[in-house]
Each structure stands twice: as C-alpha cells, then as structure tokens.
C-alpha cells in the first residue's frame, strides 16, 4: 500500500479524514478517535504508574521563552506559528513542544530542595509547519504529543532517571507492539539542546522510510540555566536543577496502523480495538429459531467491547469482510443449529479460520483468542523490522541498500568526519548508534577499527 | 471570597495556576486536571449515550470559512487569533468554536438522504481573545469546550432534536449539580446565527455575576446554506440540511468549584473527586498496634479512590484541615482502639461531625456517606441560586437589585423596544426569557400586559 492508498484506507476504515481544508491537519473519525483514546489512556496510565503527574499547560506560549532559547541554543522563531489577535501581532506562539510554557512555571514553583524531584507530563496537540505534511507522520497539528519532564537535584539523579525513562519508553513500544531499535543520535551541530538524545526508531511502510517515535533528551542543566530554574541547596547556595524530557506522539498510532495491517486491512490489538468482538446472528428465512435469546445469553458472558451486527442490508459475507478490514480481533457467527448445539462459530482476524467452539466456556475462549491475536501481531511486527534491516559490508553496499529503502546496519568508527562523508554519498542519513550493541570490525567509511553499530536509512522528517 | 482570592484558592488547592506568562491562559495542576478529566469523561459518556459520536477536528481553521460566514451573517475575523508561519501571514485561524472546521467536512460527507442524520461531538481547547480574561470564565484559551452538532433531513426532525438536546444539557447540569435557569436569549441584532438560542444561566460568586454555561442553537438552514451542505432528497432534487449545535465548556468547572465551596474550601461531589476518601492512620507513640494491617483490610473493602495519608511531617489536625480544604468527600481516621473494636472514625466534608462506624459494613457506609454529601451539595446549590434571585415590581427596583448583584426576575412584555429601554437605565442586561415560565402581570417597562418572565443581571462576558 503506497502513501496515497494508505490515506484512503484510513478514511475507508473510519480512522481519519486527511482531506481537511487546512493542509497538514486531519479529522479523527469516530472509530479512529476511539482507537487513539484507548492508546493514549493506556500511555497516561503508564506515566502515572511511573510517578509522573498529569498537568495541562496552555497551547499559547510566551515569546519571551523563545528569545531566551535563541540567545543560548538556537533561534526557533521561524519554525513556529505566531499569533495575531485580529490583525495585531502578538508575542504569543503555538506550542510545538512544552518547554517554553513549562520552564517559566518550574522557575516559579521550585524554590527549595524539598520542592524536588518533580515528575510531570502532559498530553496535548502541538503545532509545527511542515514542507511536506503527511497525516500522523508530519502533521502541522500533531494530535497529540505526550511529553514527560523530570527535574532533579543532582546530576546523578537525572542520569538514573534517564535510564528509568528509557525503560518507560521501551514498555510503551512493547505495549503498543511497535517494533523498534534504540539509537543514540549523533549531535553534529553546535549548541546541542541535550547532552544525550536517544530515540526509538521503527519503519513506516507506506512511505518506505524509517520512523522515529519515542525520544528522550538528557538536558541536565542546559535549560535550567536558560530559564534560571534553581533551588536553595545547602544553606543559602543556589544551584540549577538537573532535567530531562521525553515524549511519544501520534506517530505511534501511524506505526501501529501501518505495521500491524495486512492485505485485507487493519489488524488491531485487542487491548486497543474500539470493537473487540463482532457477533453476527444469522437467522434463516427471516425466522429467529431462538437466535436472539441465545445471542443475548452469549453477550452476557463475554467481557469485552462487543458489537452485534444485525444490519439487514448486508450479507454475512459482506459483514465479515467489512469487519475484517476494520481490524476487529474476533468475529463470531451464530446460526440456528448453534442454538441447538450450544455452539458458536469463531474466527480471529489473524488466523482467519472458522472454528466451532462451545458456548459454555466462551468467556475464556475469547480471552484465549485475544492472546493469540496479540501474539501473532507481535511476531509479525518483529519479523517486519528484521526484514527491513540489512547489514552492509562496504560503502557501496550501504548506498545501494538505502536506495532500496532498507535500514542499513554497518560497522562505524563513530567519528563525525566519517559520518558526514557517508551521508554525502547516499540518500538518507545516519539514524544513530545502536544502544547496547557492540561491533568488532572495520568502519565501512574509513577502515579504522570500529566499536559501534551505525544505522543508516531514508527517514521521515522529525515531527 | 472575591475574584483574586478565588484565584489564589484554586492555586492553593492544586486546581490551577493562573500566573502563567501568557495573559488569559492557565495551567491545570494535577488535582485540578484529574477533577476536570472526571467531569469531561462523564460528559463524553452522556453524549455517547445520547447517540452523538466523538470526532476530533483540527484547531487550525481555514480562513475561507470565515469569509463565507462574513458574507451572510457577521464578520468574525477580528475576534479570532490568526496564524503566521514564522513571519509569513497564513489564511489559518485558531478554533474559537467548531463550525468553520466541521461544516466544510459535512459538505463532503453528506451526499444522499441516507447519510443523515449525523450526530457528532468533539471536546477540545478553543481560542478567543478577551479584554478582561479570567481563568475558566473568560479564558483566551478555553480548556476545553465540548460541542455537539446535529444534522437532519427535515425541519421537524431538527426541532424534535432541539428538545432532546435541551434535555441532554439539563441532565448535564443536574449531574454536575450546577443550579441553573433556562432562558431563551433575545436576538436584537440583525442576521442572527440561529433561529432560537437557549442558554443555561447560573451565577459565579467570586465575580458576583450571572454566568451562562450550556447553550443550544437551533440553526436550521442558516449555516447549511452558508456552507452549501445539502443532500439528494426525492430523486434528483437537493435540499439544504437542517442543523443545530450546542455546547458546554470549562465554565461548568468554574461553577462547580465556586458554588459548591464553603468557607473552609472546596467541596467536591464524590463522583468527580480525584480522591474520594482520605484515610489517616493514627498510631500512638510511633508504635503500630496492628494499625497497618487493619488499614489494609479496610482499604480492600472500600470501592473508591482512596488516599492513605501517612505523612509524618503533619499532625492529624493539619491533615484534616488540608484535605477538607481540598474538598475530599469523606475522611476516615483509624486509631489503635479502632483495631480492637473493629471500628473507624468517619466525617463527611459536608457534615463535619465525627462518627464511629463499624468496619464490617464499611463498603455500604462509604456509599451512604457519598450520597449524603451529594444531597447536601445539591440542596445548598439550589438554595444558593434562589437566594441570588429577587423579583422586581418596578423599573427602579430592578436597577437597585441589579446594582446589588442580584439576578432580577420581572414581568416583561417581551418587546425589543422595552428591553432596550430597561437596559439603558441599568448596569447589566436582559439575560433572556424564562423557558416554560408564565407570568400574568404588567410589564415593568411599559405597563402593558406581560406574558413572559424576564431575567436581568450583571453578567460575565460570553466565552
């Protein structure tokens, strides 16, 4: 499915409508909205369980913050949407990420040592202009971004938390069944916005590009100095706080929708499927044969989000193909002879084989099917990312494989010079250095002994 | 509590911080955010139960929509925030309400009779500039607005739905325990945006003004003509759809927080309290006396959001006053002798009398207390609005009572001329005509026989 087909597919399956009259923005349709809600509710719960407290900062950001950042790190003022009040210019811009709104408040809230640590997060729409917007990937309006911020007393504390945060992001990707690699991003520019930046890299099939989803920044004191966030430590001495930030946005939804799908349509994980079970009663010759009563009895036993499809304008075959395309994990059919036999016909979205099961233990059977569906989607997702990855033994091979849209793994000395040379010869770019991956070979750029694994690919522009 | 004190009170009780560096915007703090989430989750469920399907339209709106509205109804272009992309002007503005984004999509989605009816809603932040912003009341960024839209084939259908919508809004106000009156708003301008506009009017004590919360517009074909939304009816004839819209925003939260509070602080309805029960174990002389185990046993029996306050830096007295101020519906204390007696000390936020209850039926006891708290808050809220309302028998009396910040009820002939005269003599304005209220007296403006009840008050600017 190519990029345009994927957009049409999302519309047809009631996920979103990308034909909204503002470029770079899209409408969430009811089925897609429920899917998104289930996913982000889960992510919010995971953040809360990890000790992060949910806040909500305004989308309206003060210009003063951008000027502070421009003075030290980089001038972002051309990369954001500024507001006019009627026809008068204002000093307000729209939230691209939370820093500019959150850090001035941290400065107010933090006075003394016991105000720390702070762990907070928010979930909200964010705004950034893109040359080539694409729904969920490079949206001018991202709907939404979940971002966490941690503020600590010491460098050691923030370093420890950084490891904990990577664990949270790993859990999130595993829970959403998004296959990923963790890479340390290379920071070739001056004045970096973080000491260390680790991203979670996956792949987006409709565009044949690598896709970064989760990201974590160890800022340490870079931003606490910019925003003068400090606390009284011993006695009257004050010290700048030690900070980190991380996030995951609607790209996670894009990855789930695209990677989990097959040729027939969506395949949704049971946990995140707005409809988990569709039940199709199939009376014969317009007579009931006790099906209505039997269906009711079955429904009461199933603890899941069930939809009963009684639509008279569609054949059973049409219904099956409709709900398969929408990715419903489990389909059940009840026919007159099932009433007699106390049975049900069942087919999972992933196996697509009809089986006759007993009504007695339907509650357990449904859960068993759900776990089979999840297992299958998980296996396929991992296999998918493996398939998309190839190792290159030389510079020519790398260029060739990247041209074929693979993620390319290579021995790398890690030097800036060598990296820049490699990028000059190829489409795509270095994604980063594999976290916890070791390599003992010769760098394919310079031939020197290499200690790390580099990843190279065409990639979707950062959100 | 005056207006400034109320803002400080909201900060102290961890609801929101109004000192954000962009005027007219505020930060939701964790306790307030959870309260808001519980309220809006409930409202979303009520919308879904009423057959409305949740969508999410972008916050970025096309300028073309405003020009269409300007050509027929009114030019709103000075009342909204426009976007610049870096330093370049765009034709995009920020969502003040959903029409400009929703109606172009309805035009695409609706082709034939069977595409109707459509009932949809969304919940999201909205943006509008205010001369005198005040958090939750006149926010430049309202967080959020819930708005519903209904699209129908015939005039009769939309009229019927309008009654159903008023019922939904009544249910919402009753569920949130916001005392209200329904009034039909007078439409004195030309080119009205609706055929009929009914609003739900309450009162906001910190500012001593009337406060409109829910609102419903019977638009019929006004906007379907502007946006050319039509369907094929019989054969090839096309007809414009018949529409209505309604909404409720963060003002509902302001009303709940302000009206339900008393001199000691917040009083939260159990259903919407982030913490429903605080349990304070009170060991003596740092010995446990089996309290830990007993507390655990009690907790397991209570089906509610419970917080156990084991803070060692606060006395029990301080804890009680802290949680009272935050409006927790039920406080429980466990002392060593309770372990022996299998009892608990309990006090509701509304009664503030300590009672000893048995541990055996604590599950039921908690529910009983919750319903007492709700009952008390409900009675107080209704009494509050009654107290704030006075009847005037003459024009002078009306002016005097409105000056004393009352909502004034009066016999009214209903004429525009008389209404304008009344407003000329007084602060405040006519809120509207009481729905389903009858009056048989003389209009206090012109002395003619009056058929309706008018309401007059100082009011908070519309959101």
Short mmCIF file of C-alpha atoms in Angstrom, two decimals, chain A residues 43-334:
data_model
loop_
_atom_site.label_atom_id
_atom_site.label_comp_id
_atom_site.label_asym_id
_atom_site.label_seq_id
_atom_site.Cartn_x
_atom_site.Cartn_y
_atom_site.Cartn_z
CA UNK A 43 0.07 5.61 27.90
CA UNK A 44 -1.27 8.06 30.51
CA UNK A 45 -1.76 5.22 32.96
CA UNK A 46 1.80 4.05 32.33
CA UNK A 47 3.12 7.56 33.01
CA UNK A 48 1.10 7.84 36.21
CA UNK A 49 2.30 4.43 37.37
CA UNK A 50 5.87 5.62 36.76
CA UNK A 51 5.29 8.51 39.18
CA UNK A 52 4.65 11.27 36.62
CA UNK A 53 1.77 13.62 37.42
CA UNK A 54 -0.52 14.83 34.66
CA UNK A 55 -0.71 18.60 34.12
CA UNK A 56 -2.02 20.64 31.24
CA UNK A 57 -0.14 23.70 30.09
CA UNK A 58 -1.62 26.17 27.60
CA UNK A 59 -1.12 25.85 23.85
CA UNK A 60 -0.40 29.60 23.91
CA UNK A 61 3.31 30.14 24.56
CA UNK A 62 5.15 33.34 25.57
CA UNK A 63 7.59 34.78 23.01
CA UNK A 64 9.96 35.64 25.86
CA UNK A 65 10.78 31.94 26.19
CA UNK A 66 11.87 31.62 22.57
CA UNK A 67 14.13 34.64 22.90
CA UNK A 68 15.80 33.05 25.91
CA UNK A 69 16.41 29.85 23.98
CA UNK A 70 17.62 31.78 20.91
CA UNK A 71 20.24 33.60 22.99
CA UNK A 72 21.90 30.36 24.06
CA UNK A 73 20.95 27.41 21.89
CA UNK A 74 19.09 28.16 18.68
CA UNK A 75 16.59 30.60 17.24
CA UNK A 76 13.41 28.59 16.68
CA UNK A 77 11.23 31.61 15.94
CA UNK A 78 10.90 30.80 12.23
CA UNK A 79 9.81 27.23 12.96
CA UNK A 80 6.64 28.01 14.86
CA UNK A 81 3.20 29.52 14.30
CA UNK A 82 2.86 33.03 15.75
CA UNK A 83 -0.49 34.52 16.67
CA UNK A 84 -2.16 37.70 15.55
CA UNK A 85 -5.04 38.98 17.67
CA UNK A 86 -7.40 40.03 14.88
CA UNK A 87 -4.90 41.97 12.76
CA UNK A 88 -2.49 42.92 15.56
CA UNK A 89 0.73 40.99 16.08
CA UNK A 90 1.16 39.37 19.47
CA UNK A 91 4.14 37.92 21.28
CA UNK A 92 2.43 34.53 21.50
CA UNK A 93 3.21 31.39 19.52
CA UNK A 94 1.62 27.94 19.39
CA UNK A 95 3.06 25.05 21.38
CA UNK A 96 5.49 23.00 19.24
CA UNK A 97 6.65 21.17 22.42
CA UNK A 98 6.12 22.15 26.03
CA UNK A 99 9.45 23.64 27.18
CA UNK A 100 8.60 27.29 26.55
CA UNK A 101 5.46 27.07 28.67
CA UNK A 102 6.61 24.62 31.32
CA UNK A 103 10.04 26.00 32.24
CA UNK A 104 8.88 29.51 33.25
CA UNK A 105 6.41 27.78 35.61
CA UNK A 106 9.09 25.46 37.02
CA UNK A 107 11.07 28.57 37.83
CA UNK A 108 8.13 29.84 39.90
CA UNK A 109 7.37 26.52 41.55
CA UNK A 110 10.87 25.48 42.56
CA UNK A 111 12.46 27.34 45.46
CA UNK A 112 14.00 24.88 47.86
CA UNK A 113 15.47 21.43 47.83
CA UNK A 114 12.27 19.80 49.08
CA UNK A 115 10.36 21.05 46.02
CA UNK A 116 12.30 18.40 44.09
CA UNK A 117 12.14 15.98 42.40
CA UNK A 118 9.30 16.91 40.04
CA UNK A 119 7.99 14.42 37.52
CA UNK A 120 5.22 15.76 35.31
CA UNK A 121 3.65 15.08 31.96
CA UNK A 122 1.01 16.43 29.65
CA UNK A 123 -0.85 15.22 26.58
CA UNK A 124 -1.97 17.78 24.03
CA UNK A 125 -1.97 18.92 20.43
CA UNK A 126 1.21 20.55 19.18
CA UNK A 127 1.86 22.71 16.14
CA UNK A 128 4.71 22.98 13.68
CA UNK A 129 4.82 23.83 10.00
CA UNK A 130 6.00 21.16 7.54
CA UNK A 131 7.05 21.43 3.93
CA UNK A 132 5.53 18.08 3.07
CA UNK A 133 2.92 17.27 5.71
CA UNK A 134 1.56 13.75 5.98
CA UNK A 135 -1.15 12.71 8.46
CA UNK A 136 0.20 11.26 11.71
CA UNK A 137 3.80 11.45 10.43
CA UNK A 138 4.50 15.11 9.76
CA UNK A 139 1.29 16.82 10.77
CA UNK A 140 1.28 20.58 11.19
CA UNK A 141 -1.05 19.78 14.07
CA UNK A 142 0.07 16.69 15.94
CA UNK A 143 -2.87 15.16 17.80
CA UNK A 144 -1.44 14.65 20.35
CA UNK A 145 2.04 14.67 21.84
CA UNK A 146 2.60 13.07 25.23
CA UNK A 147 5.65 14.61 26.88
CA UNK A 148 7.27 13.98 30.23
CA UNK A 149 9.59 16.26 32.16
CA UNK A 150 11.75 15.34 35.16
CA UNK A 151 13.52 17.82 37.39
CA UNK A 152 16.15 16.73 39.91
CA UNK A 153 18.60 17.97 42.49
CA UNK A 154 21.75 16.28 41.21
CA UNK A 155 23.40 15.12 38.04
CA UNK A 156 23.44 11.57 39.34
CA UNK A 157 19.69 11.65 39.98
CA UNK A 158 18.90 12.82 36.46
CA UNK A 159 21.22 10.21 34.95
CA UNK A 160 19.48 7.47 36.94
CA UNK A 161 16.09 8.77 35.88
CA UNK A 162 17.21 8.81 32.25
CA UNK A 163 17.64 5.04 32.45
CA UNK A 164 14.21 4.72 34.05
CA UNK A 165 12.72 6.84 31.27
CA UNK A 166 14.23 4.64 28.56
CA UNK A 167 12.59 1.72 30.34
CA UNK A 168 9.21 3.54 30.27
CA UNK A 169 9.58 4.18 26.54
CA UNK A 170 10.58 0.56 25.95
CA UNK A 171 7.50 -0.58 27.86
CA UNK A 172 5.33 1.75 25.81
CA UNK A 173 6.66 0.46 22.49
CA UNK A 174 6.29 -3.12 23.67
CA UNK A 175 2.75 -2.50 24.90
CA UNK A 176 1.73 -0.90 21.61
CA UNK A 177 3.64 -3.64 19.77
CA UNK A 178 5.73 -1.22 17.75
CA UNK A 179 8.97 -2.90 16.69
CA UNK A 180 11.90 -0.61 17.44
CA UNK A 181 15.61 -0.09 17.79
CA UNK A 182 17.09 2.29 20.32
CA UNK A 183 19.78 4.53 18.94
CA UNK A 184 21.88 7.32 20.36
CA UNK A 185 21.52 10.22 17.98
CA UNK A 186 24.65 11.95 16.77
CA UNK A 187 24.83 15.61 17.62
CA UNK A 188 26.78 17.28 14.87
CA UNK A 189 25.55 20.83 15.27
CA UNK A 190 26.91 23.26 17.82
CA UNK A 191 24.96 24.21 20.94
CA UNK A 192 23.05 20.98 21.34
CA UNK A 193 19.68 21.02 23.12
CA UNK A 194 20.71 17.99 25.17
CA UNK A 195 23.73 16.15 26.46
CA UNK A 196 22.38 12.89 25.17
CA UNK A 197 19.49 12.06 22.87
CA UNK A 198 18.16 8.55 22.47
CA UNK A 199 15.41 7.79 20.01
CA UNK A 200 13.23 4.79 19.23
CA UNK A 201 13.38 4.01 15.54
CA UNK A 202 10.85 1.98 13.59
CA UNK A 203 9.72 1.92 9.94
CA UNK A 204 6.68 3.30 8.13
CA UNK A 205 5.81 1.06 5.16
CA UNK A 206 3.52 3.40 3.18
CA UNK A 207 6.37 5.85 2.72
CA UNK A 208 9.23 3.35 2.84
CA UNK A 209 11.10 5.35 5.41
CA UNK A 210 12.49 4.93 8.86
CA UNK A 211 10.29 6.50 11.52
CA UNK A 212 11.40 7.78 14.90
CA UNK A 213 8.71 7.55 17.54
CA UNK A 214 9.76 7.82 21.16
CA UNK A 215 12.57 10.17 22.08
CA UNK A 216 14.39 11.07 25.31
CA UNK A 217 16.68 14.04 25.98
CA UNK A 218 19.10 14.28 28.86
CA UNK A 219 19.23 18.05 29.17
CA UNK A 220 20.94 18.16 32.54
CA UNK A 221 21.41 21.90 33.19
CA UNK A 222 21.17 23.28 29.65
CA UNK A 223 17.58 24.50 30.00
CA UNK A 224 17.61 25.17 33.74
CA UNK A 225 20.38 27.70 33.03
CA UNK A 226 18.43 29.25 30.16
CA UNK A 227 15.28 29.60 32.27
CA UNK A 228 17.13 30.18 35.53
CA UNK A 229 15.44 27.31 37.33
CA UNK A 230 17.25 26.84 40.62
CA UNK A 231 16.85 25.81 44.20
CA UNK A 232 18.44 26.54 47.53
CA UNK A 233 20.65 23.60 48.32
CA UNK A 234 22.86 23.70 51.44
CA UNK A 235 22.14 26.85 53.37
CA UNK A 236 21.86 29.78 51.01
CA UNK A 237 23.77 28.41 47.99
CA UNK A 238 21.58 28.03 44.95
CA UNK A 239 22.05 25.54 42.15
CA UNK A 240 20.43 24.99 38.77
CA UNK A 241 18.18 21.94 38.54
CA UNK A 242 19.07 18.85 36.51
CA UNK A 243 16.47 17.99 33.90
CA UNK A 244 15.35 15.54 31.27
CA UNK A 245 12.44 15.33 28.88
CA UNK A 246 10.91 12.61 26.72
CA UNK A 247 7.91 12.09 24.52
CA UNK A 248 5.85 9.97 22.19
CA UNK A 249 3.28 11.32 19.77
CA UNK A 250 0.67 10.32 17.18
CA UNK A 251 3.41 8.70 15.09
CA UNK A 252 2.95 5.74 17.43
CA UNK A 253 -0.59 5.41 16.08
CA UNK A 254 0.70 5.60 12.49
CA UNK A 255 3.18 2.82 13.22
CA UNK A 256 0.53 0.60 14.79
CA UNK A 257 -1.98 1.16 11.99
CA UNK A 258 0.52 0.65 9.18
CA UNK A 259 2.76 -2.09 10.55
CA UNK A 260 0.00 -4.26 12.01
CA UNK A 261 -2.13 -4.15 8.86
CA UNK A 262 -2.13 -6.83 6.18
CA UNK A 263 -3.54 -7.02 2.65
CA UNK A 264 -7.11 -7.30 3.92
CA UNK A 265 -6.94 -4.18 6.07
CA UNK A 266 -6.38 -3.18 9.67
CA UNK A 267 -5.41 -5.63 12.37
CA UNK A 268 -6.00 -4.10 15.80
CA UNK A 269 -4.57 -5.37 19.06
CA UNK A 270 -7.46 -6.48 21.27
CA UNK A 271 -6.47 -4.03 24.03
CA UNK A 272 -6.78 -1.07 21.67
CA UNK A 273 -9.62 -2.18 19.40
CA UNK A 274 -12.74 0.03 19.78
CA UNK A 275 -14.74 -3.09 18.90
CA UNK A 276 -13.08 -6.26 20.16
CA UNK A 277 -15.71 -8.76 19.06
CA UNK A 278 -18.33 -8.56 16.32
CA UNK A 279 -21.16 -11.00 16.67
CA UNK A 280 -23.22 -11.79 13.59
CA UNK A 281 -26.53 -13.57 14.24
CA UNK A 282 -27.55 -15.46 11.09
CA UNK A 283 -31.23 -16.34 11.21
CA UNK A 284 -32.54 -18.40 8.29
CA UNK A 285 -35.53 -17.39 6.15
CA UNK A 286 -36.26 -14.45 8.44
CA UNK A 287 -37.19 -16.74 11.28
CA UNK A 288 -35.47 -16.40 14.60
CA UNK A 289 -35.08 -20.02 15.77
CA UNK A 290 -34.20 -18.69 19.25
CA UNK A 291 -31.13 -16.88 17.96
CA UNK A 292 -32.00 -13.55 19.59
CA UNK A 293 -32.27 -15.08 23.05
CA UNK A 294 -29.17 -17.22 22.56
CA UNK A 295 -27.14 -14.19 21.34
CA UNK A 296 -28.15 -12.27 24.43
CA UNK A 297 -27.01 -15.10 26.63
CA UNK A 298 -23.63 -15.26 24.87
CA UNK A 299 -23.11 -11.50 25.09
CA UNK A 300 -23.64 -11.52 28.81
CA UNK A 301 -20.81 -13.97 29.20
CA UNK A 302 -18.26 -12.07 27.15
CA UNK A 303 -16.37 -9.35 28.97
CA UNK A 304 -15.26 -7.29 26.01
CA UNK A 305 -16.37 -4.47 23.73
CA UNK A 306 -18.87 -6.35 21.58
CA UNK A 307 -20.87 -5.11 18.61
CA UNK A 308 -23.82 -7.10 17.31
CA UNK A 309 -24.19 -6.63 13.57
CA UNK A 310 -27.89 -7.01 12.70
CA UNK A 311 -27.68 -4.88 9.57
CA UNK A 312 -30.24 -6.27 7.07
CA UNK A 313 -28.76 -4.54 4.04
CA UNK A 314 -25.56 -6.54 4.06
CA UNK A 315 -24.92 -10.22 3.53
CA UNK A 316 -22.96 -12.17 6.11
CA UNK A 317 -20.06 -12.32 3.67
CA UNK A 318 -20.09 -8.54 3.31
CA UNK A 319 -20.20 -8.14 7.07
CA UNK A 320 -17.24 -10.42 7.54
CA UNK A 321 -15.15 -8.56 5.01
CA UNK A 322 -16.25 -5.17 6.43
CA UNK A 323 -15.17 -6.00 9.99
CA UNK A 324 -12.02 -7.76 8.85
CA UNK A 325 -10.96 -4.62 7.03
CA UNK A 326 -11.58 -2.63 10.22
CA UNK A 327 -9.33 -4.98 12.12
CA UNK A 328 -11.78 -6.37 14.68
CA UNK A 329 -9.79 -9.09 16.53
CA UNK A 330 -12.59 -11.67 16.79
CA UNK A 331 -15.66 -12.46 14.71
CA UNK A 332 -18.44 -14.71 15.98
CA UNK A 333 -21.34 -16.11 13.96
CA UNK A 334 -24.44 -17.71 15.44
#
